Short mmCIF file of C-alpha atoms in Angstrom, two decimals:
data_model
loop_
_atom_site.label_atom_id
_atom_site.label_comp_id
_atom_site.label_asym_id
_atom_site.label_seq_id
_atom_site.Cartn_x
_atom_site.Cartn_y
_atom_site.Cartn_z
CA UNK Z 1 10.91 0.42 12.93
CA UNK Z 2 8.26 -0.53 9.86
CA UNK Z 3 6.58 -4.47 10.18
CA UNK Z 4 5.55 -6.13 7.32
CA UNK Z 5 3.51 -9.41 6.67
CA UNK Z 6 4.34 -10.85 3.68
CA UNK Z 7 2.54 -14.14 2.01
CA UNK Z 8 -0.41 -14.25 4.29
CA UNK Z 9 -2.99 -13.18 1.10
CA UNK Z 10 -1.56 -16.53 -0.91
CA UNK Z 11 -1.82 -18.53 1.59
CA UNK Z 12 -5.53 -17.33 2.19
CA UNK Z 13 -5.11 -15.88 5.52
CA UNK Z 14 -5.76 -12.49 6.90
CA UNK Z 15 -3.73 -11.01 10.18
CA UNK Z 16 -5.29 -8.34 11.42
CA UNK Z 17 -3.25 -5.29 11.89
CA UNK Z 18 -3.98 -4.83 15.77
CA UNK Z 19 -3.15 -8.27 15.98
CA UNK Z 20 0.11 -7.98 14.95
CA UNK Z 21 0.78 -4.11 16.67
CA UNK Z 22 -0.50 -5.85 20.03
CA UNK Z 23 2.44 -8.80 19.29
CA UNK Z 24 5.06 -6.34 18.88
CA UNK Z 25 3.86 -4.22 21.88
CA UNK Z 26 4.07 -7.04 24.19
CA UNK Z 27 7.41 -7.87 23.22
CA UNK Z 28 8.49 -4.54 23.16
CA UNK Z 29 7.04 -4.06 26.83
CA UNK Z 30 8.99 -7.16 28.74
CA UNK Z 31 12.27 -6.53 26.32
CA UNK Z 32 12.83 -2.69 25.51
CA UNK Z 33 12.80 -1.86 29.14
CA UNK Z 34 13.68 2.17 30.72
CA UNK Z 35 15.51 3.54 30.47
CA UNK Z 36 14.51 3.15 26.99
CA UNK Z 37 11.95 3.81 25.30
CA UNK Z 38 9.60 3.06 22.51
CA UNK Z 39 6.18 4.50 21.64
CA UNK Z 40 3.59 3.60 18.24
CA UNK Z 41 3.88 6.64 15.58
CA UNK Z 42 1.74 4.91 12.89
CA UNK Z 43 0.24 1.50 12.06
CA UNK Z 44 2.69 -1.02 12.61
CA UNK Z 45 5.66 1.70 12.63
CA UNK Z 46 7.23 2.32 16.69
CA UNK Z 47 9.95 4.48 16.99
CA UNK Z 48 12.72 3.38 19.36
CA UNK Z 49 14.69 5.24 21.54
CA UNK Z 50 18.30 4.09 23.30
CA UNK Z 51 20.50 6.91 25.07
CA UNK Z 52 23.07 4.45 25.93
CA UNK Z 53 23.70 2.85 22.39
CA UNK Z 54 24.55 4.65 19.75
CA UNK Z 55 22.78 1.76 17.24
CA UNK Z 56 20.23 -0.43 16.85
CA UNK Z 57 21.19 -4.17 17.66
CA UNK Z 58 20.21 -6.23 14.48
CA UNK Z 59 20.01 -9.69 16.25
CA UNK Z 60 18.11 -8.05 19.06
CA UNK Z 61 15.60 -7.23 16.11
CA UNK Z 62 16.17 -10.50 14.43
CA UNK Z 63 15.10 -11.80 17.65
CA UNK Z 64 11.80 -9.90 17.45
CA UNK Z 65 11.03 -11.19 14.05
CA UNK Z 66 11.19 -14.58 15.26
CA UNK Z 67 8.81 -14.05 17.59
CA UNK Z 68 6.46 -12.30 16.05
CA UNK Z 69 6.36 -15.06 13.13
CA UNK Z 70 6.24 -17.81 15.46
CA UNK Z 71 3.57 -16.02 17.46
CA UNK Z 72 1.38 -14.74 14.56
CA UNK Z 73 2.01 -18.40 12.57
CA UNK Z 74 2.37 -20.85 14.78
CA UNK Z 75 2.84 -24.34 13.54
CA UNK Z 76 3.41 -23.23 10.54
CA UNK Z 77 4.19 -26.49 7.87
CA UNK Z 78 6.90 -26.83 5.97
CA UNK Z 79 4.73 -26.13 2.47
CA UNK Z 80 3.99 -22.84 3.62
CA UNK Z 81 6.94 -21.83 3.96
CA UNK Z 82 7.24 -17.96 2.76
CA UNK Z 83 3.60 -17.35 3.75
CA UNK Z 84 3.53 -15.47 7.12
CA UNK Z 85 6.85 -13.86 6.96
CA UNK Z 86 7.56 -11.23 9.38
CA UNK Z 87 9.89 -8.33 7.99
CA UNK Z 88 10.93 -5.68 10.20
CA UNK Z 89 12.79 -2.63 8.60
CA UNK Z 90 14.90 -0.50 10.96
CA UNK Z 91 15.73 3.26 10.38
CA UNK Z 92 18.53 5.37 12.38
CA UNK Z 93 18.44 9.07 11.66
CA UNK Z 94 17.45 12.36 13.67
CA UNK Z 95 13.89 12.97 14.64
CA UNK Z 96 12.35 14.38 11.37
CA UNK Z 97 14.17 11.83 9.19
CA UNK Z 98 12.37 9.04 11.66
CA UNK Z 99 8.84 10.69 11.26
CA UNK Z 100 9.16 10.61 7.85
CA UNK Z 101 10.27 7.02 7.62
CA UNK Z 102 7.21 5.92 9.93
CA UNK Z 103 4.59 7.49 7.60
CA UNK Z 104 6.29 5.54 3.81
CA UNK Z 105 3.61 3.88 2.20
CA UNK Z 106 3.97 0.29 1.27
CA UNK Z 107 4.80 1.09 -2.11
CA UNK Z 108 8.06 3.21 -0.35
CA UNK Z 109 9.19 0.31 2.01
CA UNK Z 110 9.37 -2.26 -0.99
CA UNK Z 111 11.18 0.56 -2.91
CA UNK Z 112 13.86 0.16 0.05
CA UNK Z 113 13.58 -3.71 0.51
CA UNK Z 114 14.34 -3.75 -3.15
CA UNK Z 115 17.70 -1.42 -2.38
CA UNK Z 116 15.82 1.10 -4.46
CA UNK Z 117 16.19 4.05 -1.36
CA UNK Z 118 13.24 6.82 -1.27
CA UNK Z 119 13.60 10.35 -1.74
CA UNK Z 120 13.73 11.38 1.79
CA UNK Z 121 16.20 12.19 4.48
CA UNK Z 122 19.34 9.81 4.77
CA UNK Z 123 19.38 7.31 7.87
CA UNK Z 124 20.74 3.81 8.50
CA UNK Z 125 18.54 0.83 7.25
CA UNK Z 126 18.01 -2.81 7.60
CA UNK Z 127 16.06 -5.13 6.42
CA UNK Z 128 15.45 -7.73 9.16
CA UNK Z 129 13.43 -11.51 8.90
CA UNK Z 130 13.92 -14.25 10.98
CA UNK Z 131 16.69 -15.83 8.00
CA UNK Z 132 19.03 -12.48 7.39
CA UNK Z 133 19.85 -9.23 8.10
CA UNK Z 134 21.09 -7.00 5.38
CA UNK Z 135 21.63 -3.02 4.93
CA UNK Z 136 20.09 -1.18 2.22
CA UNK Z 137 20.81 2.41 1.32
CA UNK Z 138 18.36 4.96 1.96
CA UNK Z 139 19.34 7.48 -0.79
CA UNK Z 140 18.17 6.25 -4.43
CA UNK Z 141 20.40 6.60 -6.90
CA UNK Z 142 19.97 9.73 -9.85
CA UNK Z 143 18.67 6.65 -12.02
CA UNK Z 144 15.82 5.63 -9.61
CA UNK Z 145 14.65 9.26 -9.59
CA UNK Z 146 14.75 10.27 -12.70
CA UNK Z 147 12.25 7.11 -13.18
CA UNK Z 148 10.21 7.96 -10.79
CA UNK Z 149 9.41 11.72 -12.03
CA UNK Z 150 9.06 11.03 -15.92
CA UNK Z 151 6.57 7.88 -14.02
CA UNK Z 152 4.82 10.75 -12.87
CA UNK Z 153 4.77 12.82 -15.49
CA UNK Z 154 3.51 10.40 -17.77
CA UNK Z 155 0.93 9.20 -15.91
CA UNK Z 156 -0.77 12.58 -15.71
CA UNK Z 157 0.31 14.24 -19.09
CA UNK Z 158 -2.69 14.48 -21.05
CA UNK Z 159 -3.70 12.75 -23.86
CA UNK Z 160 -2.65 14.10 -27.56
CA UNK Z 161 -5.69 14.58 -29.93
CA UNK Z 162 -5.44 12.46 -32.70
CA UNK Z 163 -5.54 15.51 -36.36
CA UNK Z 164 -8.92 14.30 -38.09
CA UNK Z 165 -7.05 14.36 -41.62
CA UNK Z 166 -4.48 11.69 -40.15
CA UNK Z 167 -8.34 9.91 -38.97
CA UNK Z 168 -8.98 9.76 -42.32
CA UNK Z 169 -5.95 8.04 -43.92
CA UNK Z 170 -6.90 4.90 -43.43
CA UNK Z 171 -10.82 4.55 -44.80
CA UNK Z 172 -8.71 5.92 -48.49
CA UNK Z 173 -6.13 2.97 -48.31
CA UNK Z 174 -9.58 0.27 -47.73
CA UNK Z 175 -11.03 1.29 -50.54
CA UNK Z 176 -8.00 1.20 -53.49
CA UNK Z 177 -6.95 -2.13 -52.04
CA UNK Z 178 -10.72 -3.67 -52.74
CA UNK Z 179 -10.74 -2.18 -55.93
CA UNK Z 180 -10.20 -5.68 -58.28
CA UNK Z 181 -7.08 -5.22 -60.54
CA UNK Z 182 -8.32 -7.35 -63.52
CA UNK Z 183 -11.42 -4.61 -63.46
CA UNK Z 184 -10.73 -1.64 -66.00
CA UNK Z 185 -11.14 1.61 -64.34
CA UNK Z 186 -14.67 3.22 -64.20
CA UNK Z 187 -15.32 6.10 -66.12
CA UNK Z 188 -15.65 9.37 -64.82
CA UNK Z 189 -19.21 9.43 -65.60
CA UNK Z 190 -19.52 5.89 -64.12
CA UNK Z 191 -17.74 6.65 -61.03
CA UNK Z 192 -19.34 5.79 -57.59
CA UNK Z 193 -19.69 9.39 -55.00
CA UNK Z 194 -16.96 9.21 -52.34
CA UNK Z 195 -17.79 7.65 -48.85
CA UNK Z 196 -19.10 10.19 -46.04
CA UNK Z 197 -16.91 10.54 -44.01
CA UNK Z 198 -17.80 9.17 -40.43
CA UNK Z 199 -18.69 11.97 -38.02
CA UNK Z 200 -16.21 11.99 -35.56
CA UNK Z 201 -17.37 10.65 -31.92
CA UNK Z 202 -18.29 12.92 -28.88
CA UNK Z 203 -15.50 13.45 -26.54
CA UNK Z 204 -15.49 10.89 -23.60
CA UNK Z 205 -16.91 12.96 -20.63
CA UNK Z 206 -14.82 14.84 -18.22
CA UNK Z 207 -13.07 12.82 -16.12
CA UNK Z 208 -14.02 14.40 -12.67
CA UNK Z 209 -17.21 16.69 -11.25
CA UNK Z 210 -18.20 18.81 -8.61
CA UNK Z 211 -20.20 17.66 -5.56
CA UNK Z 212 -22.15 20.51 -3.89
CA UNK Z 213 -21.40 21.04 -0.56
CA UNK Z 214 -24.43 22.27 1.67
CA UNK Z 215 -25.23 23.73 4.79
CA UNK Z 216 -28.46 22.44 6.58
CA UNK Z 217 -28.72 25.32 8.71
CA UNK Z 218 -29.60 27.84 6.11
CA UNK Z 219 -30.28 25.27 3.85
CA UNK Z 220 -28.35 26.54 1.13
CA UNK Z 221 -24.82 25.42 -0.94
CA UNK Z 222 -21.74 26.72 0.15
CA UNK Z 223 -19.77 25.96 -2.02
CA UNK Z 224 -18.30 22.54 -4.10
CA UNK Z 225 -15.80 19.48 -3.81
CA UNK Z 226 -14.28 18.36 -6.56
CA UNK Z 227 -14.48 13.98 -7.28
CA UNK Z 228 -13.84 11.52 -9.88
CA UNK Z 229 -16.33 9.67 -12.14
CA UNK Z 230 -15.24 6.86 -11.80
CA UNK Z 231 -15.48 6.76 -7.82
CA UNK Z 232 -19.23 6.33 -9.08
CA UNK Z 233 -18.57 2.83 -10.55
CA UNK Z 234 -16.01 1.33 -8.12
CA UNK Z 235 -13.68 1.79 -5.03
CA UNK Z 236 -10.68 4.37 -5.32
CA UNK Z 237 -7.15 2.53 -5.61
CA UNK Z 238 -5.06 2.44 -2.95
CA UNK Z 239 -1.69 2.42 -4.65
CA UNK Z 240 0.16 6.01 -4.08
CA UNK Z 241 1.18 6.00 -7.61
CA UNK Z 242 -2.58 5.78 -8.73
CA UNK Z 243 -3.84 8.16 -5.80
CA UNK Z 244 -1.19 10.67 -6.72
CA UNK Z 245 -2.51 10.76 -10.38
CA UNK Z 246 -5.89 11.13 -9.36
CA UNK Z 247 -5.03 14.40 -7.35
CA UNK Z 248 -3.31 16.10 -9.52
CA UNK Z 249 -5.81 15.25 -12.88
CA UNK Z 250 -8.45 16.85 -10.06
CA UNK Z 251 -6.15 19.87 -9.70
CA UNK Z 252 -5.63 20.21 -13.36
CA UNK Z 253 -9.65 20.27 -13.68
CA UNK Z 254 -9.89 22.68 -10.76
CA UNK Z 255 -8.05 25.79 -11.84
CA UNK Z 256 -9.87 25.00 -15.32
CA UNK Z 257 -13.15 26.02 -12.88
CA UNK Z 258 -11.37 29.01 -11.90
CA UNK Z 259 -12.79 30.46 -14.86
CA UNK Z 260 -16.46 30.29 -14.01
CA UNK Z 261 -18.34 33.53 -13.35
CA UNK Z 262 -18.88 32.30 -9.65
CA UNK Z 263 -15.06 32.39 -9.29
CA UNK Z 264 -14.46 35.53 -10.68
CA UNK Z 265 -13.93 39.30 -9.07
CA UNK Z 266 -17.11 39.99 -7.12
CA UNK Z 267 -19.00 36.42 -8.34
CA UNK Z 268 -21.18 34.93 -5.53
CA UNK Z 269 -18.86 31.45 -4.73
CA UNK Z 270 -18.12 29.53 -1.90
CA UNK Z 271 -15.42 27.42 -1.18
CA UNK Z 272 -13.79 25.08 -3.15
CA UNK Z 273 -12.10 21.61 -2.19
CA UNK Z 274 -9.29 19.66 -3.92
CA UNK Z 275 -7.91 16.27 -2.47
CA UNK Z 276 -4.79 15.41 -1.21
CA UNK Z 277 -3.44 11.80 -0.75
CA UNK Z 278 -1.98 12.21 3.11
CA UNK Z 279 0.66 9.66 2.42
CA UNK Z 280 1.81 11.31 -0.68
CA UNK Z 281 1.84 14.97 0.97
CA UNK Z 282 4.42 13.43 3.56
CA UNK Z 283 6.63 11.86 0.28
CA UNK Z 284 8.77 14.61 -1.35
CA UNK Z 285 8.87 13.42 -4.98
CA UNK Z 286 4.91 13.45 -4.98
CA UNK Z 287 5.21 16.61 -2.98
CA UNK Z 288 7.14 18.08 -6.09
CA UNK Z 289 4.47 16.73 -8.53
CA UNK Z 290 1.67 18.81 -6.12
CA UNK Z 291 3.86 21.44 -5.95
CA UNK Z 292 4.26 22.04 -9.65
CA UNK Z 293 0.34 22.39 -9.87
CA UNK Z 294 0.03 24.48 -7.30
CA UNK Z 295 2.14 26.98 -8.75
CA UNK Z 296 -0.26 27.80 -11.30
CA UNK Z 297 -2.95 28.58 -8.77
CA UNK Z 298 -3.70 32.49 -8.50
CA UNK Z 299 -2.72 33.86 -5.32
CA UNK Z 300 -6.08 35.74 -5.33
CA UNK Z 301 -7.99 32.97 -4.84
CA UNK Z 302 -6.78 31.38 -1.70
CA UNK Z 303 -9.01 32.61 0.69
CA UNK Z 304 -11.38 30.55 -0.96
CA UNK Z 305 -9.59 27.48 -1.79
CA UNK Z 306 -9.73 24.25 1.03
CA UNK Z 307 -7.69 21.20 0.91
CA UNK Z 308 -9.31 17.79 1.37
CA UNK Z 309 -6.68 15.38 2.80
CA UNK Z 310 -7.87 11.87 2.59
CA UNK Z 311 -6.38 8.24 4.54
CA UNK Z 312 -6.29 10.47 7.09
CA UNK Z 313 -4.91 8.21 10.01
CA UNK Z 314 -6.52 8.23 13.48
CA UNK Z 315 -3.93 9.35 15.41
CA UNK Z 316 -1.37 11.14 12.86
CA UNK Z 317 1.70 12.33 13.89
CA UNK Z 318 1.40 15.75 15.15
CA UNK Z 319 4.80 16.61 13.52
CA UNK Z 320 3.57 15.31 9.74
CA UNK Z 321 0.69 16.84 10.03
CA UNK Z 322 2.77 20.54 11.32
CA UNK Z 323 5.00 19.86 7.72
CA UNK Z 324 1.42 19.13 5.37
CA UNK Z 325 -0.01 22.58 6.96
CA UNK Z 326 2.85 24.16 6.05
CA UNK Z 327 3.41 23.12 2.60
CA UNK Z 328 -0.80 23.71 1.50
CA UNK Z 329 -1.33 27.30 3.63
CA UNK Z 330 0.27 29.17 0.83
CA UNK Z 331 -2.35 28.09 -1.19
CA UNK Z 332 -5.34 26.95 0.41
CA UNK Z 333 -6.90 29.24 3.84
CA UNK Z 334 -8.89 25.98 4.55
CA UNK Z 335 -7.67 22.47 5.67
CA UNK Z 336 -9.55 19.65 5.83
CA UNK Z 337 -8.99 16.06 7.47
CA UNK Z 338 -11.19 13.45 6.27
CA UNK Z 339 -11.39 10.86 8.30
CA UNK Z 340 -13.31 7.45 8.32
CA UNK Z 341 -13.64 6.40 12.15
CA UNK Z 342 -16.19 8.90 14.14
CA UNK Z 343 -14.43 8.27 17.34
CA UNK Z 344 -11.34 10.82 15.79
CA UNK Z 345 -9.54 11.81 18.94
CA UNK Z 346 -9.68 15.47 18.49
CA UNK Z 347 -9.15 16.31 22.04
CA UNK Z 348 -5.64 15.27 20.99
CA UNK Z 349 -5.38 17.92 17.84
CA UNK Z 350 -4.08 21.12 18.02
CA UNK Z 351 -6.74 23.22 16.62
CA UNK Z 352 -4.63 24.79 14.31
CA UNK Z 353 -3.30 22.39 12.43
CA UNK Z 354 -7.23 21.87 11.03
CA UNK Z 355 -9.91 24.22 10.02
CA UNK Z 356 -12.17 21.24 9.61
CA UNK Z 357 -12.54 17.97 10.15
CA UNK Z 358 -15.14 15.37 7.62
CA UNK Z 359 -16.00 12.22 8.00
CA UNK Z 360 -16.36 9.66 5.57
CA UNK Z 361 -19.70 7.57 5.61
CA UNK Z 362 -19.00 3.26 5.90
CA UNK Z 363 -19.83 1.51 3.34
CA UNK Z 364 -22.38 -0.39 5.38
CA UNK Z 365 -26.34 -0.69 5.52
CA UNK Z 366 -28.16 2.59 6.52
CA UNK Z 367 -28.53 1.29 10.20
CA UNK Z 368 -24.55 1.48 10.62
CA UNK Z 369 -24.17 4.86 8.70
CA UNK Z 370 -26.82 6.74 10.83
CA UNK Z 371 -25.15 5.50 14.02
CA UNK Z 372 -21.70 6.60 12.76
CA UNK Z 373 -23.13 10.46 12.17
CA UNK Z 374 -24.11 9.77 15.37
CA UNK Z 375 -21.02 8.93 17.09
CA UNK Z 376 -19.56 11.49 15.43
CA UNK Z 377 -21.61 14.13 16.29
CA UNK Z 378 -21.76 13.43 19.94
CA UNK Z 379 -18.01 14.95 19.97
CA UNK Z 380 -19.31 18.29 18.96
CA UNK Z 381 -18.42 19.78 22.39
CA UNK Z 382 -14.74 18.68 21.82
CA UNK Z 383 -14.70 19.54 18.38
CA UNK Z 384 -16.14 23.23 19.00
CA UNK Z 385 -13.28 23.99 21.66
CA UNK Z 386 -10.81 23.15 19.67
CA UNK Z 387 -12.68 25.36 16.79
CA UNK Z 388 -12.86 23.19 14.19
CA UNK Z 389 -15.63 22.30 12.08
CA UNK Z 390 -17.27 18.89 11.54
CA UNK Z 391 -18.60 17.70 7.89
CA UNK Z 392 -19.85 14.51 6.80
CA UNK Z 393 -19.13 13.10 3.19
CA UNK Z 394 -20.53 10.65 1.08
CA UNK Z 395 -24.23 11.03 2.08
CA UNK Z 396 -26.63 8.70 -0.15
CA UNK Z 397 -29.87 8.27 1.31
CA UNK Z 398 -32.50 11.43 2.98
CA UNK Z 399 -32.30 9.78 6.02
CA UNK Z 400 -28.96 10.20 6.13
CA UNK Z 401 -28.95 13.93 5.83
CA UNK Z 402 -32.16 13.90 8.51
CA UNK Z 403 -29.84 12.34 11.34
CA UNK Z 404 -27.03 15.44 10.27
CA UNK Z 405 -29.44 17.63 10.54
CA UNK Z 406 -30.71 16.73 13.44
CA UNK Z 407 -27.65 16.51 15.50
CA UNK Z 408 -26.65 19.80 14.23
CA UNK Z 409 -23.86 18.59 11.71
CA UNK Z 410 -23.15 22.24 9.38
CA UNK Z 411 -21.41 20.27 6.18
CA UNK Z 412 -22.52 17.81 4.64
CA UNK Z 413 -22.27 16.41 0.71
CA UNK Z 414 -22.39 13.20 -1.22
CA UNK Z 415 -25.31 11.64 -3.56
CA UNK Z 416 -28.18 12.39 -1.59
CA UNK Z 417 -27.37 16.52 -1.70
CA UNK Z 418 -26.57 16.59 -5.17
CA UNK Z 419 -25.57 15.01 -8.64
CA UNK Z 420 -21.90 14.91 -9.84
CA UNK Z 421 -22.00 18.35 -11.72
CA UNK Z 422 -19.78 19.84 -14.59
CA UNK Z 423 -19.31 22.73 -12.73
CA UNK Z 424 -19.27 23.95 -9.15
CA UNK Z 425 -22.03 25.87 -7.93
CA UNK Z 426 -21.46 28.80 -6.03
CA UNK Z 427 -22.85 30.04 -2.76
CA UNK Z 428 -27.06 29.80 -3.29
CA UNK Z 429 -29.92 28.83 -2.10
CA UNK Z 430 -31.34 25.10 -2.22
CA UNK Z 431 -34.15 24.52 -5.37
CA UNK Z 432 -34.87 21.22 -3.50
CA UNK Z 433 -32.69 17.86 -2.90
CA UNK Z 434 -30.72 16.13 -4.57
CA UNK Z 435 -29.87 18.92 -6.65
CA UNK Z 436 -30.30 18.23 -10.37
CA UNK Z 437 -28.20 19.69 -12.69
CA UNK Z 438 -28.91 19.05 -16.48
#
């Protein structure tokens, strides 16, 4: 079972996700009593378990709708109406099928809402509010998909160079129509030199760049992570769409970089990082659009190559995170959660699914940050017995990198180690920091 809040941002209010997983707990608690039972997967997705029905009652859920609205929006007026409106979506299916459904993005769940389906396992669904219930199928139709991979495509085909003699086309057709037709024609002798042509502009820079990533106890690089430019001038999206694009132009770029002497048979390199969208690895049409980049990647290379996997939740489901091991480990020896809350619950992690685990920085004042390296180092002791690693990302200020190094943090990168550079720098030494690279 998925919740949804619709209408609150119009009507300029904000509900708290807790708020509304604590609702739907407490109902859950006094209604869905043993010997069934229910348990939280995911933010605001619980999966439901009956052994003595072989469905889902719809006006049981209908019931829980109306609760939750009236509890979350009480005396709610009449002109609001629509703002505040609880929608549960239910899902019947076997176990995987349910996992699955608990990790759609919001982008996937108004894909079903819509009667679109998503291109995952087959299940029973409703769409429930407190004024209908209604099935929608689960399985989108050959149209639907077909959209949604030339979407794909599109969005990350690149762009087609524009020939410079077709450039030039237009500058010739100017100049004969201000030529004045009552004018005789100039004599050869007479005749004015042709226009230089314009020199043609520098290509735009390259759309992503390589932050170094550094190890404070032998203060040297280790190897690089691969970002976009334009994370430098504002937030990341959050759509799956967008994220999905970024990832793969970042994959693109990186077997480009595969090139580099550092990368090559003997070259001193460390390890390289790509991103992954977490939601996206768990979606099987994105999964296709990875998976068709990935098959260009030389084999040769893997025991270098790491995978970054970002909107990491804080308690994922074990079983997702089994299937996303499985489909990157072909291709990448390291895996990499990053995570933004330094109170993970690793003790909870199998070590395996996880070679390493990095932590985001807030973006908060420096007081805040420093405390949140420190939270999350004082978890090294759980951390080491699972045997995974601990990084920290997104490191702007020397202080910063003075509190990692002085809890004993081993990974760390962001603005304060080094500039965004063209290309990734191999395993060396330090030349002093922030690394400048011209």
């Amino acid at each position: 079972m998925r919740i949804l809040v619709a209408g609150t941002a119009e009507a300029g209010r904000s509900i708290p996700v807790s708020q509304v997983e604590a609702a739907a707990d407490l109902y859950l608690k006094h209604r869905w009593k043993a010997p069934r039972r229910y348990g939280a997967v995911a933010p605001l997705a619980f999966v439901l378990a009956d052994t003595k029905a072989e469905r889902l009652d719809p006006v049981e859920m209908q019931t829980l709708a109306i609760e939750l609205e009236a509890g979350l929006f009480p005396g709610r007026p009449e002109s609001e109406k629509g703002a505040g409106q609880v929608c549960l979506l239910t899902f019947e299916g076997d176990e995987t099928a349910v996992l699955q459904f608990a990790s759609l993005s919001q982008a996937s769940l108004a894909s079903l809402i819509a009667g679109r389906g998503y291109a995952g396992p087959p299940g029973h669904v409703q769409v429930i509010t407190a004024e209908e219930i209604r099935a929608v199928p689960s399985a989108p139709s050959e149209a639907v998909i077909d959209e949604t991979l030339q979407a794909a495509l599109s969005q990350t085909a690149p762009a087609q160079g524009i020939p410079v003699a077709r450039a030039a086309e237009p500058t010739a057709a100017v100049a004969v129509e201000a030529t004045p037709a009552a004018r005789p024609a100039p004599s050869a002798a007479a005749a004015k030199p042709a226009p230089i042509a314009e020199k043609p502009k520098p290509p735009p820079p390259p759309a992503t760049g390589w932050w170094g990533l550094y190890h404070p106890p032998s203060e040297s690089f280790v190897g690089a992570v691969i970002g976009l430019r334009a994370d430098l001038l504002a937030p990341r999206p959050t759509e799956d769409a967008a994220l999905l694009t970024r990832d793969l132009t970042c994959l693109n770029d990186a077997q480009a970089a595969f090139a580099h002497p550092a990368f090559q048979k003997g070259g001193d390199a460390g390890m390289l990082f790509a991103p992954f969208s977490f939601w996206n690895l768990t979606n099987p049409a994105s999964q296709e659009a990875y998976k068709r980049r990935l098959s260009r990647y030389p084999l040769a290379l893997q025991a270098r190559l790491g995978a970054t996997i970002y909107d990491t939740p804080r308690e994922p489901s074990l079983g997702l995170l089994g299937q996303i091991r499985t489909f990157l480990q072909p291709h990448f020896a390291f895996i990499d959660l990053n995570i933004t809350e330094p109170n993970f619950p690793v003790a909870t992690l199998p070590g395996e699914l996880a070679t390493s685990i990095t932590l985001s920085l807030p973006e908060d004042d420096l007081r805040a940050r420093v405390e949140a390296i420190g939270q999350f180092a004082s978890a090294q002791g759980a951390y080491r017995a699972k045997g995974v690693r601990q990084g920290v990302t997104g490191l702007r200020d020397p202080r910063e990198l003075e509190a990692c190094r002085a809890a004993g943090l081993r990974f760390v990168s962001g603005p304060a180690i080094s500039d965004l550079m063209a290309s990734p720098i191999g395993a060396a030494p330090a030349q002093g920091l922030p690394l400048k690279v011209a």
